[in-house]
Amino acid sequence: GIRAQITVLCEGCSNEAGAFDVAIGALHTLFSQITARPEEIKFRRIRRDHPKFLQDIGRHPGGKEVFIAAGFKLETLDGVKSFFSKEPDLESDMDGWSEWFDGLKTTLQIIEEEMIK
């Protein structure tokens, strides 16, 4: 799950001072934006090869896997490989949407718990 991948991320960053703080901070920013504005596709689309993503999160073991554990799928959107969280239709699938959003909020909560350790 998410906690397991954050543990892998922490261990993978252990030989580089400050790397875990940068990674967990970037995860916090991303998931805060997503939960604040879940309807915004731009926040739910993480470009896998984006230089800033790779620098802060993606180059570390467990970094990309946090997104997979949080329900993101690796898709090609507009010709770009991206981790994407598809929002269920609120009108036709209220339960599915609530479950999806709760999962995002839970991920953010776990990230926040890790930040204060």
Short mmCIF file of the N, C-alpha and C atoms (twelve columns), coordinates in Angstrom:
data_MODEL
# 
_entry.id   MODEL 
# 
loop_
_atom_site.group_PDB 
_atom_site.id 
_atom_site.type_symbol 
_atom_site.label_atom_id 
_atom_site.label_alt_id 
_atom_site.label_comp_id 
_atom_site.label_asym_id 
_atom_site.label_seq_id 
_atom_site.Cartn_x 
_atom_site.Cartn_y 
_atom_site.Cartn_z 
_atom_site.pdbx_PDB_model_num 
ATOM 1   N N  . GLY A 1   0.794   -1.192 0.000   1 
ATOM 2   C CA . GLY A 1   0.000   0.000  0.000   1 
ATOM 3   C C  . GLY A 1   0.842   1.263  0.000   1 
ATOM 4   N N  . ILE A 2   0.201   2.334  0.273   1 
ATOM 5   C CA . ILE A 2   0.851   3.646  0.250   1 
ATOM 6   C C  . ILE A 2   1.938   3.751  1.314   1 
ATOM 7   N N  . ARG A 3   1.622   3.299  2.532   1 
ATOM 8   C CA . ARG A 3   2.632   3.368  3.601   1 
ATOM 9   C C  . ARG A 3   3.878   2.575  3.236   1 
ATOM 10  N N  . ALA A 4   3.678   1.395  2.653   1 
ATOM 11  C CA . ALA A 4   4.812   0.548  2.269   1 
ATOM 12  C C  . ALA A 4   5.685   1.254  1.232   1 
ATOM 13  N N  . GLN A 5   5.056   1.908  0.256   1 
ATOM 14  C CA . GLN A 5   5.824   2.591  -0.783  1 
ATOM 15  C C  . GLN A 5   6.527   3.833  -0.238  1 
ATOM 16  N N  . ILE A 6   5.916   4.501  0.736   1 
ATOM 17  C CA . ILE A 6   6.592   5.655  1.354   1 
ATOM 18  C C  . ILE A 6   7.794   5.170  2.158   1 
ATOM 19  N N  . THR A 7   7.677   3.998  2.775   1 
ATOM 20  C CA . THR A 7   8.823   3.412  3.482   1 
ATOM 21  C C  . THR A 7   9.952   3.106  2.501   1 
ATOM 22  N N  . VAL A 8   9.605   2.511  1.347   1 
ATOM 23  C CA . VAL A 8   10.600  2.239  0.304   1 
ATOM 24  C C  . VAL A 8   11.236  3.555  -0.156  1 
ATOM 25  N N  . LEU A 9   10.418  4.576  -0.336  1 
ATOM 26  C CA . LEU A 9   10.902  5.894  -0.742  1 
ATOM 27  C C  . LEU A 9   11.875  6.460  0.287   1 
ATOM 28  N N  . CYS A 10  11.508  6.362  1.545   1 
ATOM 29  C CA . CYS A 10  12.362  6.863  2.633   1 
ATOM 30  C C  . CYS A 10  13.710  6.146  2.631   1 
ATOM 31  N N  . GLU A 11  13.663  4.821  2.520   1 
ATOM 32  C CA . GLU A 11  14.902  4.041  2.496   1 
ATOM 33  C C  . GLU A 11  15.730  4.357  1.254   1 
ATOM 34  N N  . GLY A 12  15.044  4.556  0.125   1 
ATOM 35  C CA . GLY A 12  15.740  4.867  -1.116  1 
ATOM 36  C C  . GLY A 12  16.399  6.235  -1.119  1 
ATOM 37  N N  . CYS A 13  15.933  7.114  -0.261  1 
ATOM 38  C CA . CYS A 13  16.488  8.469  -0.157  1 
ATOM 39  C C  . CYS A 13  17.543  8.584  0.945   1 
ATOM 40  N N  . SER A 14  17.750  7.509  1.692   1 
ATOM 41  C CA . SER A 14  18.547  7.593  2.921   1 
ATOM 42  C C  . SER A 14  20.006  7.985  2.696   1 
ATOM 43  N N  . ASN A 15  20.544  7.750  1.494   1 
ATOM 44  C CA . ASN A 15  21.954  8.096  1.281   1 
ATOM 45  C C  . ASN A 15  22.144  9.489  0.687   1 
ATOM 46  N N  . GLU A 16  21.049  10.257 0.609   1 
ATOM 47  C CA . GLU A 16  21.126  11.613 0.060   1 
ATOM 48  C C  . GLU A 16  20.433  12.580 1.024   1 
ATOM 49  N N  . ALA A 17  21.223  13.413 1.685   1 
ATOM 50  C CA . ALA A 17  20.680  14.335 2.683   1 
ATOM 51  C C  . ALA A 17  19.566  15.199 2.096   1 
ATOM 52  N N  . GLY A 18  18.427  15.226 2.781   1 
ATOM 53  C CA . GLY A 18  17.320  16.091 2.390   1 
ATOM 54  C C  . GLY A 18  16.432  15.547 1.283   1 
ATOM 55  N N  . ALA A 19  16.820  14.445 0.647   1 
ATOM 56  C CA . ALA A 19  16.064  13.935 -0.502  1 
ATOM 57  C C  . ALA A 19  14.651  13.493 -0.103  1 
ATOM 58  N N  . PHE A 20  14.516  12.829 1.053   1 
ATOM 59  C CA . PHE A 20  13.185  12.378 1.467   1 
ATOM 60  C C  . PHE A 20  12.291  13.570 1.795   1 
ATOM 61  N N  . ASP A 21  12.852  14.590 2.434   1 
ATOM 62  C CA . ASP A 21  12.063  15.784 2.755   1 
ATOM 63  C C  . ASP A 21  11.535  16.451 1.480   1 
ATOM 64  N N  . VAL A 22  12.379  16.504 0.457   1 
ATOM 65  C CA . VAL A 22  11.956  17.081 -0.831  1 
ATOM 66  C C  . VAL A 22  10.851  16.215 -1.444  1 
ATOM 67  N N  . ALA A 23  11.069  14.894 -1.448  1 
ATOM 68  C CA . ALA A 23  10.103  13.978 -2.065  1 
ATOM 69  C C  . ALA A 23  8.756   14.009 -1.345  1 
ATOM 70  N N  . ILE A 24  8.775   13.923 -0.032  1 
ATOM 71  C CA . ILE A 24  7.510   13.898 0.721   1 
ATOM 72  C C  . ILE A 24  6.823   15.257 0.627   1 
ATOM 73  N N  . GLY A 25  7.610   16.324 0.573   1 
ATOM 74  C CA . GLY A 25  7.032   17.664 0.393   1 
ATOM 75  C C  . GLY A 25  6.364   17.815 -0.960  1 
ATOM 76  N N  . ALA A 26  6.997   17.272 -1.998  1 
ATOM 77  C CA . ALA A 26  6.413   17.332 -3.342  1 
ATOM 78  C C  . ALA A 26  5.143   16.489 -3.402  1 
ATOM 79  N N  . LEU A 27  5.156   15.304 -2.791  1 
ATOM 80  C CA . LEU A 27  3.951   14.472 -2.732  1 
ATOM 81  C C  . LEU A 27  2.832   15.214 -2.011  1 
ATOM 82  N N  . HIS A 28  3.180   15.880 -0.918  1 
ATOM 83  C CA . HIS A 28  2.188   16.636 -0.155  1 
ATOM 84  C C  . HIS A 28  1.568   17.736 -1.021  1 
ATOM 85  N N  . THR A 29  2.395   18.457 -1.742  1 
ATOM 86  C CA . THR A 29  1.887   19.514 -2.620  1 
ATOM 87  C C  . THR A 29  0.933   18.938 -3.662  1 
ATOM 88  N N  . LEU A 30  1.351   17.872 -4.328  1 
ATOM 89  C CA . LEU A 30  0.526   17.270 -5.379  1 
ATOM 90  C C  . LEU A 30  -0.814  16.785 -4.839  1 
ATOM 91  N N  . PHE A 31  -0.786  16.024 -3.751  1 
ATOM 92  C CA . PHE A 31  -2.036  15.475 -3.223  1 
ATOM 93  C C  . PHE A 31  -2.901  16.544 -2.556  1 
ATOM 94  N N  . SER A 32  -2.294  17.603 -2.037  1 
ATOM 95  C CA . SER A 32  -3.078  18.734 -1.512  1 
ATOM 96  C C  . SER A 32  -3.837  19.422 -2.636  1 
ATOM 97  N N  . GLN A 33  -3.159  19.624 -3.770  1 
ATOM 98  C CA . GLN A 33  -3.807  20.259 -4.919  1 
ATOM 99  C C  . GLN A 33  -4.949  19.387 -5.443  1 
ATOM 100 N N  . ILE A 34  -4.711  18.091 -5.525  1 
ATOM 101 C CA . ILE A 34  -5.736  17.177 -6.044  1 
ATOM 102 C C  . ILE A 34  -6.966  17.177 -5.136  1 
ATOM 103 N N  . THR A 35  -6.769  17.078 -3.839  1 
ATOM 104 C CA . THR A 35  -7.919  17.016 -2.932  1 
ATOM 105 C C  . THR A 35  -8.631  18.363 -2.818  1 
ATOM 106 N N  . ALA A 36  -7.900  19.456 -3.006  1 
ATOM 107 C CA . ALA A 36  -8.526  20.780 -2.957  1 
ATOM 108 C C  . ALA A 36  -9.377  21.028 -4.205  1 
ATOM 109 N N  . ARG A 37  -8.946  20.510 -5.351  1 
ATOM 110 C CA . ARG A 37  -9.647  20.737 -6.618  1 
ATOM 111 C C  . ARG A 37  -9.703  19.440 -7.417  1 
ATOM 112 N N  . PRO A 38  -10.458 18.450 -6.943  1 
ATOM 113 C CA . PRO A 38  -10.465 17.144 -7.613  1 
ATOM 114 C C  . PRO A 38  -10.995 17.171 -9.040  1 
ATOM 115 N N  . GLU A 39  -11.767 18.191 -9.370  1 
ATOM 116 C CA . GLU A 39  -12.325 18.278 -10.723 1 
ATOM 117 C C  . GLU A 39  -11.284 18.720 -11.753 1 
ATOM 118 N N  . GLU A 40  -10.145 19.235 -11.293 1 
ATOM 119 C CA . GLU A 40  -9.101  19.749 -12.192 1 
ATOM 120 C C  . GLU A 40  -8.207  18.611 -12.692 1 
ATOM 121 N N  . ILE A 41  -8.339  18.283 -13.961 1 
ATOM 122 C CA . ILE A 41  -7.542  17.203 -14.556 1 
ATOM 123 C C  . ILE A 41  -6.047  17.489 -14.447 1 
ATOM 124 N N  . LYS A 42  -5.662  18.752 -14.578 1 
ATOM 125 C CA . LYS A 42  -4.228  19.077 -14.572 1 
ATOM 126 C C  . LYS A 42  -3.540  18.651 -13.277 1 
ATOM 127 N N  . PHE A 43  -4.264  18.611 -12.170 1 
ATOM 128 C CA . PHE A 43  -3.666  18.182 -10.904 1 
ATOM 129 C C  . PHE A 43  -3.604  16.662 -10.793 1 
ATOM 130 N N  . ARG A 44  -4.490  15.963 -11.503 1 
ATOM 131 C CA . ARG A 44  -4.553  14.492 -11.423 1 
ATOM 132 C C  . ARG A 44  -3.723  13.813 -12.500 1 
ATOM 133 N N  . ARG A 45  -3.034  14.605 -13.292 1 
ATOM 134 C CA . ARG A 45  -2.174  14.086 -14.361 1 
ATOM 135 C C  . ARG A 45  -0.726  14.433 -14.022 1 
ATOM 136 N N  . ILE A 46  0.061   13.411 -13.714 1 
ATOM 137 C CA . ILE A 46  1.464   13.602 -13.340 1 
ATOM 138 C C  . ILE A 46  2.323   13.059 -14.484 1 
ATOM 139 N N  . ARG A 47  3.015   13.934 -15.173 1 
ATOM 140 C CA . ARG A 47  3.843   13.503 -16.307 1 
ATOM 141 C C  . ARG A 47  5.057   12.724 -15.799 1 
ATOM 142 N N  . ARG A 48  5.119   11.449 -16.186 1 
ATOM 143 C CA . ARG A 48  6.132   10.524 -15.674 1 
ATOM 144 C C  . ARG A 48  7.555   11.010 -15.917 1 
ATOM 145 N N  . ASP A 49  7.807   11.625 -17.060 1 
ATOM 146 C CA . ASP A 49  9.175   12.015 -17.418 1 
ATOM 147 C C  . ASP A 49  9.447   13.507 -17.236 1 
ATOM 148 N N  . HIS A 50  8.544   14.201 -16.536 1 
ATOM 149 C CA . HIS A 50  8.747   15.639 -16.296 1 
ATOM 150 C C  . HIS A 50  9.994   15.822 -15.427 1 
ATOM 151 N N  . PRO A 51  10.890  16.727 -15.818 1 
ATOM 152 C CA . PRO A 51  12.145  16.884 -15.065 1 
ATOM 153 C C  . PRO A 51  11.958  17.125 -13.559 1 
ATOM 154 N N  . LYS A 52  11.006  17.960 -13.182 1 
ATOM 155 C CA . LYS A 52  10.798  18.265 -11.753 1 
ATOM 156 C C  . LYS A 52  10.265  17.034 -11.010 1 
ATOM 157 N N  . PHE A 53  9.350   16.284 -11.649 1 
ATOM 158 C CA . PHE A 53  8.852   15.061 -11.029 1 
ATOM 159 C C  . PHE A 53  9.993   14.072 -10.826 1 
ATOM 160 N N  . LEU A 54  10.816  13.881 -11.846 1 
ATOM 161 C CA . LEU A 54  11.941  12.954 -11.733 1 
ATOM 162 C C  . LEU A 54  12.932  13.400 -10.665 1 
ATOM 163 N N  . GLN A 55  13.213  14.694 -10.632 1 
ATOM 164 C CA . GLN A 55  14.184  15.233 -9.671  1 
ATOM 165 C C  . GLN A 55  13.698  15.042 -8.232  1 
ATOM 166 N N  . ASP A 56  12.431  15.335 -7.979  1 
ATOM 167 C CA . ASP A 56  11.921  15.332 -6.608  1 
ATOM 168 C C  . ASP A 56  11.431  13.960 -6.136  1 
ATOM 169 N N  . ILE A 57  10.768  13.201 -7.021  1 
ATOM 170 C CA . ILE A 57  10.087  11.981 -6.601  1 
ATOM 171 C C  . ILE A 57  10.478  10.768 -7.444  1 
ATOM 172 N N  . GLY A 58  10.339  10.889 -8.751  1 
ATOM 173 C CA . GLY A 58  10.378  9.746  -9.651  1 
ATOM 174 C C  . GLY A 58  11.679  8.977  -9.725  1 
ATOM 175 N N  . ARG A 59  12.795  9.610  -9.408  1 
ATOM 176 C CA . ARG A 59  14.089  8.927  -9.512  1 
ATOM 177 C C  . ARG A 59  14.361  8.006  -8.326  1 
ATOM 178 N N  . HIS A 60  13.582  8.136  -7.279  1 
ATOM 179 C CA . HIS A 60  13.805  7.347  -6.074  1 
ATOM 180 C C  . HIS A 60  12.958  6.067  -6.083  1 
ATOM 181 N N  . PRO A 61  13.505  4.964  -5.557  1 
ATOM 182 C CA . PRO A 61  12.681  3.756  -5.406  1 
ATOM 183 C C  . PRO A 61  11.440  4.079  -4.577  1 
ATOM 184 N N  . GLY A 62  10.289  3.611  -5.025  1 
ATOM 185 C CA . GLY A 62  9.038   3.852  -4.305  1 
ATOM 186 C C  . GLY A 62  8.328   5.130  -4.722  1 
ATOM 187 N N  . GLY A 63  9.025   6.037  -5.387  1 
ATOM 188 C CA . GLY A 63  8.419   7.322  -5.751  1 
ATOM 189 C C  . GLY A 63  7.241   7.174  -6.706  1 
ATOM 190 N N  . LYS A 64  7.476   6.513  -7.824  1 
ATOM 191 C CA . LYS A 64  6.395   6.300  -8.792  1 
ATOM 192 C C  . LYS A 64  5.345   5.362  -8.223  1 
ATOM 193 N N  . GLU A 65  5.798   4.416  -7.428  1 
ATOM 194 C CA . GLU A 65  4.886   3.409  -6.867  1 
ATOM 195 C C  . GLU A 65  3.879   3.991  -5.884  1 
ATOM 196 N N  . VAL A 66  4.197   5.119  -5.258  1 
ATOM 197 C CA . VAL A 66  3.226   5.786  -4.381  1 
ATOM 198 C C  . VAL A 66  1.963   6.115  -5.178  1 
ATOM 199 N N  . PHE A 67  2.153   6.585  -6.406  1 
ATOM 200 C CA . PHE A 67  1.000   6.946  -7.241  1 
ATOM 201 C C  . PHE A 67  0.185   5.718  -7.637  1 
ATOM 202 N N  . ILE A 68  0.873   4.627  -7.978  1 
ATOM 203 C CA . ILE A 68  0.178   3.378  -8.322  1 
ATOM 204 C C  . ILE A 68  -0.624  2.888  -7.107  1 
ATOM 205 N N  . ALA A 69  0.008   2.926  -5.933  1 
ATOM 206 C CA . ALA A 69  -0.674  2.497  -4.701  1 
ATOM 207 C C  . ALA A 69  -1.882  3.377  -4.390  1 
ATOM 208 N N  . ALA A 70  -1.832  4.644  -4.831  1 
ATOM 209 C CA . ALA A 70  -2.940  5.579  -4.591  1 
ATOM 210 C C  . ALA A 70  -4.019  5.483  -5.672  1 
ATOM 211 N N  . GLY A 71  -3.875  4.515  -6.582  1 
ATOM 212 C CA . GLY A 71  -4.913  4.291  -7.576  1 
ATOM 213 C C  . GLY A 71  -4.671  4.948  -8.928  1 
ATOM 214 N N  . PHE A 72  -3.530  5.576  -9.099  1 
ATOM 215 C CA . PHE A 72  -3.204  6.165  -10.398 1 
ATOM 216 C C  . PHE A 72  -2.856  5.048  -11.376 1 
ATOM 217 N N  . LYS A 73  -3.124  5.300  -12.649 1 
ATOM 218 C CA . LYS A 73  -2.766  4.360  -13.713 1 
ATOM 219 C C  . LYS A 73  -1.781  5.065  -14.642 1 
ATOM 220 N N  . LEU A 74  -0.844  4.291  -15.175 1 
ATOM 221 C CA . LEU A 74  0.080   4.851  -16.154 1 
ATOM 222 C C  . LEU A 74  -0.603  4.819  -17.511 1 
ATOM 223 N N  . GLU A 75  -0.836  5.992  -18.073 1 
ATOM 224 C CA . GLU A 75  -1.540  6.121  -19.350 1 
ATOM 225 C C  . GLU A 75  -0.769  7.077  -20.246 1 
ATOM 226 N N  . THR A 76  -1.062  7.015  -21.529 1 
ATOM 227 C CA . THR A 76  -0.512  7.990  -22.470 1 
ATOM 228 C C  . THR A 76  -1.609  9.006  -22.767 1 
ATOM 229 N N  . LEU A 77  -1.396  10.234 -22.334 1 
ATOM 230 C CA . LEU A 77  -2.366  11.314 -22.535 1 
ATOM 231 C C  . LEU A 77  -1.722  12.374 -23.415 1 
ATOM 232 N N  . ASP A 78  -2.332  12.648 -24.540 1 
ATOM 233 C CA . ASP A 78  -1.780  13.605 -25.505 1 
ATOM 234 C C  . ASP A 78  -0.343  13.246 -25.877 1 
ATOM 235 N N  . GLY A 79  -0.073  11.945 -26.008 1 
ATOM 236 C CA . GLY A 79  1.248   11.472 -26.401 1 
ATOM 237 C C  . GLY A 79  2.285   11.493 -25.299 1 
ATOM 238 N N  . VAL A 80  1.872   11.763 -24.050 1 
ATOM 239 C CA . VAL A 80  2.807   11.871 -22.929 1 
ATOM 240 C C  . VAL A 80  2.463   10.814 -21.881 1 
ATOM 241 N N  . LYS A 81  3.466   9.990  -21.507 1 
ATOM 242 C CA . LYS A 81  3.262   9.001  -20.445 1 
ATOM 243 C C  . LYS A 81  3.014   9.742  -19.131 1 
ATOM 244 N N  . SER A 82  1.887   9.420  -18.502 1 
ATOM 245 C CA . SER A 82  1.501   10.129 -17.277 1 
ATOM 246 C C  . SER A 82  0.851   9.179  -16.292 1 
ATOM 247 N N  . PHE A 83  1.056   9.471  -15.017 1 
ATOM 248 C CA . PHE A 83  0.266   8.818  -13.975 1 
ATOM 249 C C  . PHE A 83  -1.022  9.622  -13.890 1 
ATOM 250 N N  . PHE A 84  -2.162  8.935  -13.985 1 
ATOM 251 C CA . PHE A 84  -3.437  9.638  -14.052 1 
ATOM 252 C C  . PHE A 84  -4.442  9.011  -13.108 1 
ATOM 253 N N  . SER A 85  -5.145  9.857  -12.370 1 
ATOM 254 C CA . SER A 85  -6.224  9.424  -11.495 1 
ATOM 255 C C  . SER A 85  -7.539  9.838  -12.142 1 
ATOM 256 N N  . LYS A 86  -8.277  8.846  -12.623 1 
ATOM 257 C CA . LYS A 86  -9.540  9.115  -13.337 1 
ATOM 258 C C  . LYS A 86  -10.661 9.338  -12.328 1 
ATOM 259 N N  . GLU A 87  -11.306 10.460 -12.458 1 
ATOM 260 C CA . GLU A 87  -12.412 10.809 -11.569 1 
ATOM 261 C C  . GLU A 87  -13.685 10.104 -12.022 1 
ATOM 262 N N  . PRO A 88  -14.303 9.286  -11.157 1 
ATOM 263 C CA . PRO A 88  -15.596 8.695  -11.516 1 
ATOM 264 C C  . PRO A 88  -16.649 9.790  -11.705 1 
ATOM 265 N N  . ASP A 89  -17.646 9.520  -12.520 1 
ATOM 266 C CA . ASP A 89  -18.701 10.498 -12.769 1 
ATOM 267 C C  . ASP A 89  -19.551 10.673 -11.510 1 
ATOM 268 N N  . LEU A 90  -19.562 11.881 -10.994 1 
ATOM 269 C CA . LEU A 90  -20.263 12.187 -9.743  1 
ATOM 270 C C  . LEU A 90  -21.764 11.931 -9.858  1 
ATOM 271 N N  . GLU A 91  -22.362 12.262 -10.997 1 
ATOM 272 C CA . GLU A 91  -23.810 12.120 -11.149 1 
ATOM 273 C C  . GLU A 91  -24.248 10.672 -11.284 1 
ATOM 274 N N  . SER A 92  -23.481 9.858  -12.026 1 
ATOM 275 C CA . SER A 92  -23.915 8.479  -12.265 1 
ATOM 276 C C  . SER A 92  -23.311 7.476  -11.291 1 
ATOM 277 N N  . ASP A 93  -22.281 7.872  -10.548 1 
ATOM 278 C CA . ASP A 93  -21.601 6.929  -9.647  1 
ATOM 279 C C  . ASP A 93  -21.136 7.642  -8.378  1 
ATOM 280 N N  . MET A 94  -22.096 8.091  -7.589  1 
ATOM 281 C CA . MET A 94  -21.786 8.827  -6.364  1 
ATOM 282 C C  . MET A 94  -20.931 7.999  -5.401  1 
ATOM 283 N N  . ASP A 95  -21.277 6.710  -5.239  1 
ATOM 284 C CA . ASP A 95  -20.500 5.843  -4.338  1 
ATOM 285 C C  . ASP A 95  -19.065 5.694  -4.835  1 
ATOM 286 N N  . GLY A 96  -18.915 5.469  -6.153  1 
ATOM 287 C CA . GLY A 96  -17.583 5.334  -6.734  1 
ATOM 288 C C  . GLY A 96  -16.767 6.603  -6.574  1 
ATOM 289 N N  . TRP A 97  -17.426 7.761  -6.765  1 
ATOM 290 C CA . TRP A 97  -16.732 9.028  -6.620  1 
ATOM 291 C C  . TRP A 97  -16.290 9.222  -5.163  1 
ATOM 292 N N  . SER A 98  -17.196 8.928  -4.227  1 
ATOM 293 C CA . SER A 98  -16.865 9.090  -2.802  1 
ATOM 294 C C  . SER A 98  -15.698 8.193  -2.403  1 
ATOM 295 N N  . GLU A 99  -15.708 6.969  -2.887  1 
ATOM 296 C CA . GLU A 99  -14.622 6.029  -2.586  1 
ATOM 297 C C  . GLU A 99  -13.300 6.535  -3.176  1 
ATOM 298 N N  . TRP A 100 -13.354 7.024  -4.408  1 
ATOM 299 C CA . TRP A 100 -12.165 7.571  -5.071  1 
ATOM 300 C C  . TRP A 100 -11.608 8.767  -4.294  1 
ATOM 301 N N  . PHE A 101 -12.489 9.696  -3.918  1 
ATOM 302 C CA . PHE A 101 -12.049 10.902 -3.212  1 
ATOM 303 C C  . PHE A 101 -11.537 10.564 -1.814  1 
ATOM 304 N N  . ASP A 102 -12.205 9.636  -1.123  1 
ATOM 305 C CA . ASP A 102 -11.735 9.199  0.193   1 
ATOM 306 C C  . ASP A 102 -10.326 8.613  0.101   1 
ATOM 307 N N  . GLY A 103 -10.066 7.866  -0.983  1 
ATOM 308 C CA . GLY A 103 -8.734  7.301  -1.186  1 
ATOM 309 C C  . GLY A 103 -7.673  8.378  -1.337  1 
ATOM 310 N N  . LEU A 104 -8.002  9.431  -2.064  1 
ATOM 311 C CA . LEU A 104 -7.070  10.550 -2.218  1 
ATOM 312 C C  . LEU A 104 -6.823  11.255 -0.887  1 
ATOM 313 N N  . LYS A 105 -7.899  11.460 -0.132  1 
ATOM 314 C CA . LYS A 105 -7.751  12.118 1.178   1 
ATOM 315 C C  . LYS A 105 -6.933  11.248 2.132   1 
ATOM 316 N N  . THR A 106 -7.146  9.934  2.081   1 
ATOM 317 C CA . THR A 106 -6.378  9.017  2.925   1 
ATOM 318 C C  . THR A 106 -4.898  9.072  2.561   1 
ATOM 319 N N  . THR A 107 -4.613  9.116  1.263   1 
ATOM 320 C CA . THR A 107 -3.216  9.228  0.819   1 
ATOM 321 C C  . THR A 107 -2.584  10.499 1.368   1 
ATOM 322 N N  . LEU A 108 -3.295  11.611 1.274   1 
ATOM 323 C CA . LEU A 108 -2.781  12.876 1.798   1 
ATOM 324 C C  . LEU A 108 -2.542  12.779 3.301   1 
ATOM 325 N N  . GLN A 109 -3.460  12.150 4.013   1 
ATOM 326 C CA . GLN A 109 -3.316  11.994 5.464   1 
ATOM 327 C C  . GLN A 109 -2.069  11.169 5.806   1 
ATOM 328 N N  . ILE A 110 -1.831  10.097 5.067   1 
ATOM 329 C CA . ILE A 110 -0.642  9.266  5.300   1 
ATOM 330 C C  . ILE A 110 0.624   10.071 5.036   1 
ATOM 331 N N  . ILE A 111 0.618   10.843 3.955   1 
ATOM 332 C CA . ILE A 111 1.782   11.698 3.643   1 
ATOM 333 C C  . ILE A 111 2.027   12.695 4.773   1 
ATOM 334 N N  . GLU A 112 0.957   13.298 5.281   1 
ATOM 335 C CA . GLU A 112 1.100   14.265 6.378   1 
ATOM 336 C C  . GLU A 112 1.638   13.595 7.639   1 
ATOM 337 N N  . GLU A 113 1.201   12.366 7.921   1 
ATOM 338 C CA . GLU A 113 1.727   11.629 9.076   1 
ATOM 339 C C  . GLU A 113 3.231   11.373 8.922   1 
ATOM 340 N N  . GLU A 114 3.637   11.040 7.701   1 
ATOM 341 C CA . GLU A 114 5.062   10.782 7.445   1 
ATOM 342 C C  . GLU A 114 5.902   12.052 7.583   1 
ATOM 343 N N  . MET A 115 5.305   13.188 7.266   1 
ATOM 344 C CA . MET A 115 6.044   14.456 7.332   1 
ATOM 345 C C  . MET A 115 6.395   14.847 8.767   1 
ATOM 346 N N  . ILE A 116 5.558   14.426 9.720   1 
ATOM 347 C CA . ILE A 116 5.807   14.840 11.108  1 
ATOM 348 C C  . ILE A 116 6.615   13.815 11.911  1 
ATOM 349 N N  . LYS A 117 6.997   12.727 11.260  1 
ATOM 350 C CA . LYS A 117 7.807   11.704 11.952  1 
ATOM 351 C C  . LYS A 117 9.197   12.215 12.234  1 
# 
